[in-house]
Amino acid sequence: MAALRKIFVLDTSVILYDHNALNNFQEHDVAIPIQVLEELDNMKGGNETRNFEARSFIRLIDELSRKKLINQWIYLNGQTKGKFRVILSGREQKVDAVEIFGNEKYDHQIINAALILMAENPDKKVVLVSKDICLRLKAKALNLLAEDYETGKIKNVEELYTGKTQRSDFPDAMIEQLKRKTPAAADNMVLDHIGANQFYVLRHNRKTLHAFYHKSTHTFTPVAAATVFRIKPRNREQAFALHALLDPAIRLVSIQGNAGTGKTLLALASALEQRKNYRQIYITRPVVPLSNKEIGFLPGDAKSKTDPFLAPIWDNIRFIKEQFADDEKMLGKIDELITTEKIAVAPLAFIRGRTLTKIFFIVDEAQNLTPHEIKTIISRAGEHTKIVFTGDIYQIDTPYLDAESNGLSYLIENVKDHPLYAHITLQKGERSELANLANDLL
């Protein structure tokens, strides 16, 4: 028996998350309310990712329609996929979301558009797809099926790749070789870890060694807790992170962990340690307005508007400078690097269209990015560039993203098998005992 064909109605939030969403519903039909096009039209100008997604979707629909009328069903890809149409307003239905919820909000008109399709297609299952939880709840209150957009979501975030594993059965000869600080070949070793590169905690005769398995060379390398630019790792996970950050063969690194685990500080210290190997150190983070204050309403020029969002990065730079309080020459050198923009701190939106060649590129708060934004950033990498993503997948400020659907989780899950990539999850907070109290108990 053939599966029941469905009609998926996409909300604006889905398009802004993935402009190619309408092609991800297999043989089922996809529709968008006319109000979605109106909202996208209002968002098409600007340099932020949502503006790019809006423009890309509008072009996609324009290419799809050509000389056809899009208020009628048209095939998405010949006859191998479902069909697409735009739903117009104005038809009566038994349930009116605008009347029930009491205003002319676009969300309610989008629900009405899905209800129109339900009335027109009693033989098909109509599902409203939205990243907006409240919109989904309102739809369900009106007996309209609603679900999240699943493409790019991680199914079990609690089992997300951590980048490390523990073993107690390594041969004595290999242990002795690692103790001598020399790489050891992994010949005849049965490796049960998930991912290409992996950090190992090796238990042997009541002692512990730390090693890194490198996929491309099929060897284990000892990991030392070495001080980097006067920043000393305080736990083994921090030592693992510094090892990956300093390894020239690893071109893509992600560090996940709670606030205060040292993610940004470690990335910055390793970048400064390797400053001679790169043309520029570029540190950025997505600008996510809090308290409903959009950046455009803040006073001043572009720098004045973005400085509050970039303050945590400058705090880390100041902390590193404090470690060199007794070294005026190095303090002057760091200031010179900032003045000459060898170290550049800027919002993420400013890199669109650039090619990042021979740059140590740090993206802080990467959990506030979509999977498409992560892909866009990595695609900007030129020769001899290293990209580092840091963030906490449980501390998300961007609407419509969560621990399962954000770009950092997507990166960790989908790139773990690549030999150019290394990941480590930091667990122990090192900011202060008071900060640990907040993470553990509140």
Short mmCIF file of C-alpha atoms in Angstrom, two decimals:
data_model
loop_
_atom_site.label_atom_id
_atom_site.label_comp_id
_atom_site.label_asym_id
_atom_site.label_seq_id
_atom_site.Cartn_x
_atom_site.Cartn_y
_atom_site.Cartn_z
CA MET A 1 0.00 0.00 0.00
CA ALA A 2 1.40 3.40 -1.01
CA ALA A 3 2.25 5.81 1.80
CA LEU A 4 -0.13 8.68 2.35
CA ARG A 5 1.09 11.77 0.55
CA LYS A 6 1.41 14.81 2.76
CA ILE A 7 1.38 18.56 2.26
CA PHE A 8 3.97 20.44 4.32
CA VAL A 9 3.32 24.15 4.91
CA LEU A 10 6.54 26.02 5.67
CA ASP A 11 6.77 28.95 8.05
CA THR A 12 9.19 31.86 7.55
CA SER A 13 11.45 30.57 10.33
CA VAL A 14 12.13 27.39 8.34
CA ILE A 15 13.20 29.37 5.24
CA LEU A 16 15.53 31.58 7.31
CA TYR A 17 17.07 28.42 8.79
CA ASP A 18 17.49 26.69 5.41
CA HIS A 19 16.56 28.41 2.14
CA ASN A 20 16.63 25.04 0.35
CA ALA A 21 14.09 23.51 2.75
CA LEU A 22 11.37 22.95 0.13
CA ASN A 23 13.60 20.33 -1.55
CA ASN A 24 13.94 18.22 1.60
CA PHE A 25 10.49 16.62 1.81
CA GLN A 26 11.04 13.75 -0.62
CA GLU A 27 7.89 12.91 -2.63
CA HIS A 28 5.57 15.08 -0.54
CA ASP A 29 4.09 18.42 -1.60
CA VAL A 30 5.32 21.71 -0.12
CA ALA A 31 3.46 25.02 0.17
CA ILE A 32 4.18 28.44 1.61
CA PRO A 33 1.61 31.08 2.57
CA ILE A 34 1.79 34.40 0.71
CA GLN A 35 2.58 36.04 4.07
CA VAL A 36 5.90 34.16 4.13
CA LEU A 37 6.92 35.81 0.85
CA GLU A 38 5.94 39.17 2.34
CA GLU A 39 8.11 38.57 5.42
CA LEU A 40 11.02 37.42 3.25
CA ASP A 41 10.65 40.53 1.11
CA ASN A 42 11.04 42.65 4.24
CA MET A 43 14.22 40.73 5.15
CA LYS A 44 15.98 40.55 1.78
CA GLY A 45 18.16 43.63 2.38
CA GLY A 46 21.20 43.43 4.66
CA ASN A 47 24.38 41.42 5.24
CA GLU A 48 23.24 39.00 7.92
CA THR A 49 22.73 35.33 7.20
CA ARG A 50 18.94 35.60 7.45
CA ASN A 51 19.06 38.26 4.71
CA PHE A 52 21.13 35.91 2.55
CA GLU A 53 18.70 33.04 3.18
CA ALA A 54 15.73 35.27 2.25
CA ARG A 55 17.35 36.38 -1.01
CA SER A 56 18.39 32.83 -1.91
CA PHE A 57 14.88 31.48 -1.37
CA ILE A 58 13.30 34.26 -3.44
CA ARG A 59 15.69 33.47 -6.32
CA LEU A 60 14.92 29.77 -5.95
CA ILE A 61 11.17 30.39 -6.26
CA ASP A 62 11.72 32.72 -9.19
CA GLU A 63 13.73 30.03 -11.00
CA LEU A 64 11.14 27.41 -10.14
CA SER A 65 8.18 29.44 -11.39
CA ARG A 66 9.58 30.78 -14.68
CA LYS A 67 6.44 31.18 -16.82
CA LYS A 68 4.21 29.19 -14.45
CA LEU A 69 1.68 30.46 -11.93
CA ILE A 70 2.86 29.66 -8.43
CA ASN A 71 -0.61 29.87 -6.86
CA GLN A 72 -1.20 26.51 -8.56
CA TRP A 73 0.67 23.27 -7.95
CA ILE A 74 3.91 22.95 -9.95
CA TYR A 75 6.47 20.13 -9.84
CA LEU A 76 9.62 20.79 -7.81
CA ASN A 77 11.90 18.53 -9.87
CA GLY A 78 10.20 17.02 -12.86
CA GLN A 79 7.96 14.33 -11.42
CA THR A 80 10.53 12.74 -9.08
CA LYS A 81 9.57 14.93 -6.12
CA GLY A 82 6.40 16.53 -4.87
CA LYS A 83 4.77 19.75 -5.97
CA PHE A 84 4.93 23.34 -4.76
CA ARG A 85 2.52 26.26 -4.53
CA VAL A 86 1.92 29.55 -2.76
CA ILE A 87 -1.27 29.75 -0.71
CA LEU A 88 -3.30 32.92 -1.07
CA SER A 89 -5.50 34.34 1.69
CA GLY A 90 -9.14 35.30 1.62
CA ARG A 91 -11.00 32.01 1.54
CA GLU A 92 -13.33 31.11 4.36
CA GLN A 93 -12.66 28.14 6.61
CA LYS A 94 -14.52 26.76 9.60
CA VAL A 95 -11.81 27.80 12.05
CA ASP A 96 -10.26 31.29 11.80
CA ALA A 97 -6.96 31.69 13.68
CA VAL A 98 -7.05 35.48 13.29
CA GLU A 99 -10.47 35.65 14.92
CA ILE A 100 -9.50 33.23 17.71
CA PHE A 101 -6.14 34.76 18.59
CA GLY A 102 -7.38 38.30 18.23
CA ASN A 103 -5.06 40.19 15.86
CA GLU A 104 -3.71 40.34 12.32
CA LYS A 105 -0.33 38.85 13.18
CA TYR A 106 1.33 37.08 10.24
CA ASP A 107 1.71 33.90 12.30
CA HIS A 108 -2.06 33.57 12.55
CA GLN A 109 -2.53 34.19 8.84
CA ILE A 110 0.04 31.45 8.17
CA ILE A 111 -2.02 29.07 10.32
CA ASN A 112 -5.11 30.08 8.34
CA ALA A 113 -3.31 29.29 5.09
CA ALA A 114 -2.60 25.76 6.34
CA LEU A 115 -6.24 25.41 7.42
CA ILE A 116 -7.30 26.38 3.89
CA LEU A 117 -5.21 23.53 2.51
CA MET A 118 -6.78 21.14 5.01
CA ALA A 119 -10.25 22.08 3.76
CA GLU A 120 -9.19 21.78 0.11
CA ASN A 121 -7.39 18.42 0.54
CA PRO A 122 -9.38 16.20 2.92
CA ASP A 123 -7.62 13.14 1.48
CA LYS A 124 -4.13 14.36 2.44
CA LYS A 125 -2.38 15.02 5.73
CA VAL A 126 -1.50 18.73 6.06
CA VAL A 127 1.42 19.55 8.41
CA LEU A 128 2.62 23.02 9.42
CA VAL A 129 6.43 23.06 9.72
CA SER A 130 7.94 25.79 11.90
CA LYS A 131 10.97 26.46 14.08
CA ASP A 132 8.69 28.62 16.26
CA ILE A 133 7.44 26.55 19.22
CA CYS A 134 4.57 28.94 20.03
CA LEU A 135 3.32 28.86 16.46
CA ARG A 136 3.33 25.06 16.53
CA LEU A 137 1.39 25.03 19.80
CA LYS A 138 -1.24 27.43 18.41
CA ALA A 139 -1.61 25.26 15.31
CA LYS A 140 -2.10 22.12 17.41
CA ALA A 141 -4.72 23.94 19.49
CA LEU A 142 -6.71 24.29 16.26
CA ASN A 143 -6.37 20.57 15.36
CA LEU A 144 -3.68 21.34 12.79
CA LEU A 145 -0.68 19.00 12.78
CA ALA A 146 2.58 20.88 13.38
CA GLU A 147 6.21 19.82 13.69
CA ASP A 148 9.75 21.16 13.81
CA TYR A 149 11.99 21.20 10.74
CA GLU A 150 14.08 18.08 11.24
CA THR A 151 16.77 18.42 8.54
CA GLY A 152 20.13 19.10 10.19
CA LYS A 153 18.95 18.12 13.67
CA ILE A 154 20.99 15.78 15.85
CA LYS A 155 18.86 12.86 17.01
CA ASN A 156 20.47 12.24 20.41
CA VAL A 157 22.45 15.23 21.61
CA GLU A 158 23.29 13.49 24.90
CA GLU A 159 25.44 11.05 22.91
CA LEU A 160 27.15 13.75 20.84
CA TYR A 161 30.78 13.03 19.98
CA THR A 162 33.12 14.19 22.80
CA GLY A 163 36.44 13.58 21.04
CA LYS A 164 37.96 11.39 23.76
CA THR A 165 37.86 7.81 24.96
CA GLN A 166 39.42 5.77 27.77
CA ARG A 167 41.39 2.52 27.46
CA SER A 168 43.30 0.31 29.87
CA ASP A 169 44.47 -2.45 27.53
CA PHE A 170 47.29 -0.84 25.56
CA PRO A 171 50.45 -2.96 25.13
CA ASP A 172 53.32 -2.25 27.54
CA ALA A 173 55.69 -1.49 24.67
CA MET A 174 53.39 1.20 23.31
CA ILE A 175 52.95 2.72 26.78
CA GLU A 176 56.71 2.86 27.28
CA GLN A 177 57.16 4.52 23.90
CA LEU A 178 54.58 7.19 24.76
CA LYS A 179 56.28 7.74 28.12
CA ARG A 180 59.44 8.57 26.20
CA LYS A 181 57.45 11.33 24.42
CA THR A 182 57.75 9.66 21.03
CA PRO A 183 54.90 8.76 18.62
CA ALA A 184 53.78 5.13 18.62
CA ALA A 185 52.40 3.31 15.57
CA ALA A 186 48.88 1.96 16.00
CA ASP A 187 49.62 -1.21 14.02
CA ASN A 188 47.43 -4.19 14.97
CA MET A 189 45.51 -2.04 17.48
CA VAL A 190 41.74 -2.46 17.48
CA LEU A 191 40.32 1.07 17.73
CA ASP A 192 36.74 1.31 18.87
CA HIS A 193 36.36 5.08 18.96
CA ILE A 194 33.90 7.11 16.90
CA GLY A 195 35.58 9.62 14.63
CA ALA A 196 38.80 9.89 12.69
CA ASN A 197 41.04 11.67 15.18
CA GLN A 198 40.63 10.96 18.87
CA PHE A 199 42.12 11.80 22.27
CA TYR A 200 42.86 8.88 24.58
CA VAL A 201 43.06 8.58 28.34
CA LEU A 202 45.29 5.53 28.89
CA ARG A 203 45.17 3.75 32.26
CA HIS A 204 48.25 1.63 33.03
CA ASN A 205 49.41 0.31 36.40
CA ARG A 206 47.50 2.95 38.35
CA LYS A 207 49.00 5.68 36.21
CA THR A 208 47.43 7.72 33.45
CA LEU A 209 48.84 8.81 30.10
CA HIS A 210 47.25 11.08 27.56
CA ALA A 211 47.61 10.51 23.83
CA PHE A 212 46.17 11.64 20.51
CA TYR A 213 45.38 9.22 17.72
CA HIS A 214 46.04 10.80 14.31
CA LYS A 215 44.07 9.17 11.51
CA SER A 216 46.30 10.33 8.64
CA THR A 217 49.48 8.84 10.16
CA HIS A 218 47.80 5.99 12.10
CA THR A 219 49.90 6.86 15.13
CA PHE A 220 49.46 7.83 18.77
CA THR A 221 51.18 11.02 19.90
CA PRO A 222 51.72 11.86 23.59
CA VAL A 223 49.80 14.88 24.87
CA ALA A 224 51.67 17.12 27.28
CA ALA A 225 50.17 19.72 29.61
CA ALA A 226 52.46 22.43 28.26
CA THR A 227 52.05 26.15 28.92
CA VAL A 228 51.02 28.07 25.80
CA PHE A 229 51.57 31.82 25.71
CA ARG A 230 51.69 31.71 29.53
CA ILE A 231 48.31 29.98 29.68
CA LYS A 232 48.67 26.61 31.44
CA PRO A 233 45.97 23.95 30.97
CA ARG A 234 44.27 23.17 34.26
CA ASN A 235 42.83 19.79 33.32
CA ARG A 236 43.36 17.08 30.74
CA GLU A 237 40.57 18.28 28.44
CA GLN A 238 42.20 21.70 28.23
CA ALA A 239 45.50 20.00 27.41
CA PHE A 240 43.72 18.02 24.68
CA ALA A 241 42.24 21.23 23.27
CA LEU A 242 45.64 22.96 23.15
CA HIS A 243 47.16 19.92 21.44
CA ALA A 244 44.59 20.09 18.65
CA LEU A 245 44.88 23.86 18.38
CA LEU A 246 48.66 23.67 17.99
CA ASP A 247 48.73 20.74 15.55
CA PRO A 248 49.38 22.15 12.05
CA ALA A 249 47.88 19.02 10.45
CA ILE A 250 44.51 19.75 12.08
CA ARG A 251 42.82 22.52 10.09
CA LEU A 252 39.40 22.48 11.75
CA VAL A 253 38.82 22.36 15.52
CA SER A 254 35.69 22.57 17.63
CA ILE A 255 35.62 23.02 21.41
CA GLN A 256 32.33 22.54 23.23
CA GLY A 257 31.76 23.20 26.90
CA ASN A 258 29.95 25.14 29.63
CA ALA A 259 30.67 28.76 30.44
CA GLY A 260 34.00 29.15 32.21
CA THR A 261 35.68 26.04 30.82
CA GLY A 262 38.26 28.17 28.98
CA LYS A 263 37.22 27.60 25.36
CA THR A 264 37.89 31.08 23.98
CA LEU A 265 40.98 31.70 26.11
CA LEU A 266 42.67 28.49 24.94
CA ALA A 267 41.88 29.26 21.29
CA LEU A 268 43.22 32.80 21.59
CA ALA A 269 46.40 31.75 23.45
CA SER A 270 47.19 29.10 20.83
CA ALA A 271 46.59 31.61 18.03
CA LEU A 272 49.04 34.07 19.60
CA GLU A 273 51.58 31.28 20.10
CA GLN A 274 51.42 30.57 16.35
CA ARG A 275 51.07 34.20 15.20
CA LYS A 276 54.15 33.99 12.95
CA ASN A 277 52.56 31.15 10.97
CA TYR A 278 49.49 33.17 9.98
CA ARG A 279 48.88 36.43 8.19
CA GLN A 280 46.14 37.40 10.63
CA ILE A 281 44.33 36.22 13.75
CA TYR A 282 40.63 36.85 13.24
CA ILE A 283 38.26 36.49 16.20
CA THR A 284 34.53 36.83 15.76
CA ARG A 285 31.18 35.87 17.16
CA PRO A 286 27.61 36.18 15.88
CA VAL A 287 25.86 39.34 16.98
CA VAL A 288 22.78 38.16 18.89
CA PRO A 289 20.81 41.07 20.37
CA LEU A 290 19.51 40.42 23.88
CA SER A 291 16.54 42.01 25.65
CA ASN A 292 14.93 42.61 22.24
CA LYS A 293 17.37 45.41 21.47
CA GLU A 294 18.25 45.25 17.80
CA ILE A 295 21.72 46.48 16.89
CA GLY A 296 20.32 49.15 14.56
CA PHE A 297 18.73 50.97 17.48
CA LEU A 298 21.96 51.23 19.46
CA PRO A 299 23.71 54.63 19.32
CA GLY A 300 26.97 55.33 17.48
CA ASP A 301 28.81 53.99 14.45
CA ALA A 302 29.27 50.33 13.49
CA LYS A 303 32.15 49.84 15.96
CA SER A 304 30.19 51.39 18.83
CA LYS A 305 27.20 49.20 18.03
CA THR A 306 29.16 45.94 17.94
CA ASP A 307 31.66 46.49 20.76
CA PRO A 308 29.19 45.41 23.51
CA PHE A 309 28.67 42.09 21.74
CA LEU A 310 32.42 41.55 21.33
CA ALA A 311 33.32 42.53 24.91
CA PRO A 312 33.95 38.90 26.06
CA ILE A 313 36.64 38.52 23.41
CA TRP A 314 38.39 41.70 24.54
CA ASP A 315 38.14 40.41 28.13
CA ASN A 316 40.14 37.33 27.11
CA ILE A 317 42.74 39.47 25.35
CA ARG A 318 43.11 41.60 28.48
CA PHE A 319 43.50 38.46 30.61
CA ILE A 320 46.34 37.24 28.39
CA LYS A 321 47.99 40.67 28.59
CA GLU A 322 47.82 40.44 32.39
CA GLN A 323 49.97 37.30 32.22
CA PHE A 324 52.72 39.48 30.68
CA ALA A 325 52.51 42.28 33.25
CA ASP A 326 56.25 41.83 33.88
CA ASP A 327 57.17 41.89 30.18
CA GLU A 328 56.74 45.35 28.67
CA LYS A 329 58.18 44.21 25.36
CA MET A 330 55.50 41.55 24.90
CA LEU A 331 52.76 43.92 26.09
CA GLY A 332 53.87 46.36 23.42
CA LYS A 333 53.93 43.57 20.85
CA ILE A 334 50.34 42.54 21.63
CA ASP A 335 49.20 46.17 21.40
CA GLU A 336 50.99 46.46 18.07
CA LEU A 337 49.28 43.33 16.78
CA ILE A 338 45.91 44.89 17.63
CA THR A 339 46.79 48.32 16.19
CA THR A 340 48.01 46.84 12.89
CA GLU A 341 45.02 44.46 12.83
CA LYS A 342 47.24 41.39 12.93
CA ILE A 343 44.67 40.55 15.61
CA ALA A 344 41.22 41.58 14.36
CA VAL A 345 38.01 41.37 16.35
CA ALA A 346 34.80 41.93 14.37
CA PRO A 347 31.22 40.65 14.06
CA LEU A 348 30.66 37.59 11.94
CA ALA A 349 28.50 39.44 9.41
CA PHE A 350 31.59 41.38 8.27
CA ILE A 351 33.29 38.30 6.74
CA ARG A 352 30.65 37.50 4.12
CA GLY A 353 32.23 37.41 0.68
CA ARG A 354 35.81 37.24 1.99
CA THR A 355 38.34 34.51 1.30
CA LEU A 356 40.25 33.61 4.46
CA THR A 357 43.81 32.82 3.37
CA LYS A 358 46.55 32.03 5.92
CA ILE A 359 44.31 33.12 8.80
CA PHE A 360 43.81 31.66 12.27
CA PHE A 361 40.06 32.12 12.46
CA ILE A 362 38.23 31.79 15.81
CA VAL A 363 34.43 31.75 15.86
CA ASP A 364 33.15 32.17 19.41
CA GLU A 365 29.58 31.31 20.51
CA ALA A 366 29.19 29.05 17.46
CA GLN A 367 26.08 27.46 18.99
CA ASN A 368 24.19 30.57 17.86
CA LEU A 369 24.84 29.72 14.20
CA THR A 370 22.73 27.62 11.87
CA PRO A 371 24.21 24.61 10.05
CA HIS A 372 24.19 26.66 6.84
CA GLU A 373 26.18 29.45 8.51
CA ILE A 374 28.79 26.94 9.69
CA LYS A 375 29.08 25.59 6.15
CA THR A 376 29.39 29.13 4.75
CA ILE A 377 32.23 30.00 7.15
CA ILE A 378 34.21 26.85 6.41
CA SER A 379 33.72 27.35 2.67
CA ARG A 380 35.55 30.71 3.00
CA ALA A 381 38.77 28.99 4.08
CA GLY A 382 41.70 29.54 1.73
CA GLU A 383 45.13 27.92 1.80
CA HIS A 384 46.93 27.54 5.17
CA THR A 385 43.91 28.68 7.19
CA LYS A 386 42.83 27.14 10.49
CA ILE A 387 39.26 27.53 11.77
CA VAL A 388 38.25 27.06 15.40
CA PHE A 389 34.63 26.95 16.59
CA THR A 390 33.90 27.32 20.30
CA GLY A 391 30.58 27.30 22.10
CA ASP A 392 28.11 25.74 24.50
CA ILE A 393 25.27 23.88 22.77
CA TYR A 394 23.08 24.27 25.87
CA GLN A 395 23.37 28.07 26.03
CA ILE A 396 21.67 29.37 22.89
CA ASP A 397 20.45 32.93 22.42
CA THR A 398 19.26 32.70 18.80
CA PRO A 399 15.51 32.21 18.29
CA TYR A 400 14.49 28.94 16.62
CA LEU A 401 17.75 27.12 17.48
CA ASP A 402 18.24 24.52 20.19
CA ALA A 403 20.83 21.96 21.32
CA GLU A 404 19.80 19.60 18.52
CA SER A 405 19.50 22.01 15.59
CA ASN A 406 22.31 24.53 16.08
CA GLY A 407 25.34 24.69 13.80
CA LEU A 408 27.92 23.60 16.38
CA SER A 409 26.12 20.33 17.14
CA TYR A 410 25.67 19.79 13.39
CA LEU A 411 29.40 20.32 12.81
CA ILE A 412 30.49 17.95 15.58
CA GLU A 413 28.19 15.16 14.41
CA ASN A 414 28.87 15.42 10.68
CA VAL A 415 32.61 16.16 10.49
CA LYS A 416 33.90 13.79 13.18
CA ASP A 417 35.16 11.27 10.62
CA HIS A 418 37.35 13.71 8.70
CA PRO A 419 41.15 13.50 9.25
CA LEU A 420 41.52 17.31 9.15
CA TYR A 421 39.18 17.73 12.13
CA ALA A 422 39.54 17.37 15.88
CA HIS A 423 37.02 17.99 18.65
CA ILE A 424 37.07 18.04 22.42
CA THR A 425 34.32 18.62 24.94
CA LEU A 426 35.43 20.56 28.04
CA GLN A 427 33.57 19.60 31.19
CA LYS A 428 35.25 21.23 34.18
CA GLY A 429 34.74 24.93 34.72
CA GLU A 430 37.91 26.83 35.60
CA ARG A 431 36.56 30.36 35.89
CA SER A 432 35.88 30.24 39.63
CA GLU A 433 34.21 28.13 42.30
CA LEU A 434 31.28 30.55 42.21
CA ALA A 435 30.85 30.04 38.46
CA ASN A 436 31.01 26.26 38.96
CA LEU A 437 28.25 26.57 41.54
CA ALA A 438 26.02 28.21 38.93
CA ASN A 439 26.75 25.52 36.33
CA ASP A 440 26.30 22.61 38.73
CA LEU A 441 23.47 23.64 41.00
CA LEU A 442 21.36 26.35 39.34
#
